PDB file of C-alpha atoms in Angstrom:
ATOM      1  CA  MET A   1      58.784 -34.531 -80.694  1.00  0.00           C
ATOM      2  CA  LYS A   2      55.071 -33.825 -80.524  1.00  0.00           C
ATOM      3  CA  GLY A   3      55.035 -32.250 -77.114  1.00  0.00           C
ATOM      4  CA  PHE A   4      52.290 -32.112 -74.573  1.00  0.00           C
ATOM      5  CA  ILE A   5      49.546 -31.027 -76.998  1.00  0.00           C
ATOM      6  CA  GLY A   6      50.255 -33.974 -79.276  1.00  0.00           C
ATOM      7  CA  PHE A   7      50.135 -36.317 -76.297  1.00  0.00           C
ATOM      8  CA  ILE A   8      46.738 -34.932 -75.266  1.00  0.00           C
ATOM      9  CA  ARG A   9      45.321 -35.163 -78.794  1.00  0.00           C
ATOM     10  CA  GLU A  10      46.396 -38.788 -79.192  1.00  0.00           C
ATOM     11  CA  ARG A  11      44.909 -39.864 -75.894  1.00  0.00           C
ATOM     12  CA  ARG A  12      41.925 -37.554 -75.495  1.00  0.00           C
ATOM     13  CA  VAL A  13      39.379 -40.387 -75.392  1.00  0.00           C
ATOM     14  CA  VAL A  14      41.294 -42.125 -72.619  1.00  0.00           C
ATOM     15  CA  ILE A  15      41.757 -38.870 -70.720  1.00  0.00           C
ATOM     16  CA  LEU A  16      38.067 -37.945 -71.045  1.00  0.00           C
ATOM     17  CA  ALA A  17      37.051 -41.415 -69.861  1.00  0.00           C
ATOM     18  CA  LEU A  18      39.353 -41.121 -66.846  1.00  0.00           C
ATOM     19  CA  VAL A  19      37.995 -37.687 -65.954  1.00  0.00           C
ATOM     20  CA  PHE A  20      34.432 -38.971 -66.318  1.00  0.00           C
ATOM     21  CA  PHE A  21      34.952 -42.051 -64.147  1.00  0.00           C
ATOM     22  CA  ILE A  22      36.876 -40.107 -61.512  1.00  0.00           C
ATOM     23  CA  THR A  23      34.244 -37.365 -61.183  1.00  0.00           C
ATOM     24  CA  LEU A  24      31.169 -39.620 -61.475  1.00  0.00           C
ATOM     25  CA  PRO A  25      31.322 -40.937 -57.870  1.00  0.00           C
ATOM     26  CA  PHE A  26      31.757 -37.395 -56.559  1.00  0.00           C
ATOM     27  CA  PHE A  27      28.620 -36.138 -58.290  1.00  0.00           C
ATOM     28  CA  GLY A  28      26.741 -39.279 -57.281  1.00  0.00           C
ATOM     29  CA  PHE A  29      27.668 -38.557 -53.672  1.00  0.00           C
ATOM     30  CA  LEU A  30      26.472 -34.953 -53.962  1.00  0.00           C
ATOM     31  CA  LEU A  31      23.207 -36.056 -55.540  1.00  0.00           C
ATOM     32  CA  GLY A  32      22.688 -38.608 -52.780  1.00  0.00           C
ATOM     33  CA  MET A  33      23.304 -35.965 -50.121  1.00  0.00           C
ATOM     34  CA  ARG A  34      20.718 -33.704 -51.734  1.00  0.00           C
ATOM     35  CA  TYR A  35      17.933 -36.279 -51.744  1.00  0.00           C
ATOM     36  CA  GLN A  36      18.411 -37.912 -48.370  1.00  0.00           C
ATOM     37  CA  THR A  37      15.213 -39.279 -46.920  1.00  0.00           C
ATOM     38  CA  GLY A  38      16.344 -38.637 -43.383  1.00  0.00           C
ATOM     39  CA  LYS A  39      15.607 -41.065 -40.626  1.00  0.00           C
ATOM     40  CA  VAL A  40      15.256 -44.823 -40.990  1.00  0.00           C
ATOM     41  CA  CYS A  41      14.289 -47.469 -38.458  1.00  0.00           C
ATOM     42  CA  THR A  42      15.947 -50.792 -37.801  1.00  0.00           C
ATOM     43  CA  LEU A  43      14.270 -53.859 -39.254  1.00  0.00           C
ATOM     44  CA  GLU A  44      13.249 -55.544 -36.031  1.00  0.00           C
ATOM     45  CA  ALA A  45       9.982 -57.314 -35.368  1.00  0.00           C
ATOM     46  CA  LYS A  46       7.944 -57.666 -32.211  1.00  0.00           C
ATOM     47  CA  ILE A  47       5.903 -60.836 -31.809  1.00  0.00           C
ATOM     48  CA  CYS A  48       2.396 -60.076 -30.566  1.00  0.00           C
ATOM     49  CA  PRO A  49       0.337 -62.354 -28.259  1.00  0.00           C
ATOM     50  CA  ASP A  50      -1.769 -63.537 -31.216  1.00  0.00           C
ATOM     51  CA  GLY A  51       1.374 -64.693 -33.061  1.00  0.00           C
ATOM     52  CA  SER A  52       1.528 -61.869 -35.590  1.00  0.00           C
ATOM     53  CA  ALA A  53       4.526 -59.572 -35.896  1.00  0.00           C
ATOM     54  CA  VAL A  54       4.758 -55.788 -36.052  1.00  0.00           C
ATOM     55  CA  GLY A  55       7.671 -53.585 -37.053  1.00  0.00           C
ATOM     56  CA  ARG A  56       8.987 -50.182 -36.115  1.00  0.00           C
ATOM     57  CA  VAL A  57       7.445 -47.038 -37.651  1.00  0.00           C
ATOM     58  CA  LEU A  58       8.501 -43.414 -37.956  1.00  0.00           C
ATOM     59  CA  PRO A  59       8.798 -40.787 -36.517  1.00  0.00           C
ATOM     60  CA  ASN A  60      10.081 -42.294 -33.251  1.00  0.00           C
ATOM     61  CA  CYS A  61      10.885 -45.797 -34.520  1.00  0.00           C
ATOM     62  CA  GLU A  62       8.571 -47.321 -31.958  1.00  0.00           C
ATOM     63  CA  PHE A  63       6.836 -50.633 -32.577  1.00  0.00           C
ATOM     64  CA  SER A  64       3.381 -50.479 -34.106  1.00  0.00           C
ATOM     65  CA  PRO A  65       0.620 -51.515 -31.719  1.00  0.00           C
ATOM     66  CA  CYS A  66      -0.312 -55.177 -31.789  1.00  0.00           C
ATOM     67  CA  PRO A  67      -3.669 -55.978 -33.372  1.00  0.00           C
ATOM     68  CA  THR A  68      -6.449 -56.416 -30.838  1.00  0.00           C
ATOM     69  CA  ILE A  69      -8.415 -59.622 -30.598  1.00  0.00           C
ATOM     70  CA  ASN A  70     -12.176 -59.036 -30.682  1.00  0.00           C
TER      71      ASN A  70
END
C-alpha cells in the first residue's frame, strides 16, 4: 500500500491542473474587479432632424447634441 503520498506523487500533474483551473477564474475575477472602467452607457441612438443619429456619452449618459444645419 503506497498511502496518501504515493497517491499524490502518481497524480501530481492531474492535481496541479485541477488546482490551476479551479483558481484561475477566481484570480480573473479579482483582476477584473481591480481594473473596472466604471460607468457605461446603454447603446441607444437618437435620430436627429437631419436624419443622422447620435448616441449617449459620459458622464451623465445623455445624448450628444444633434449636428446643426448651417
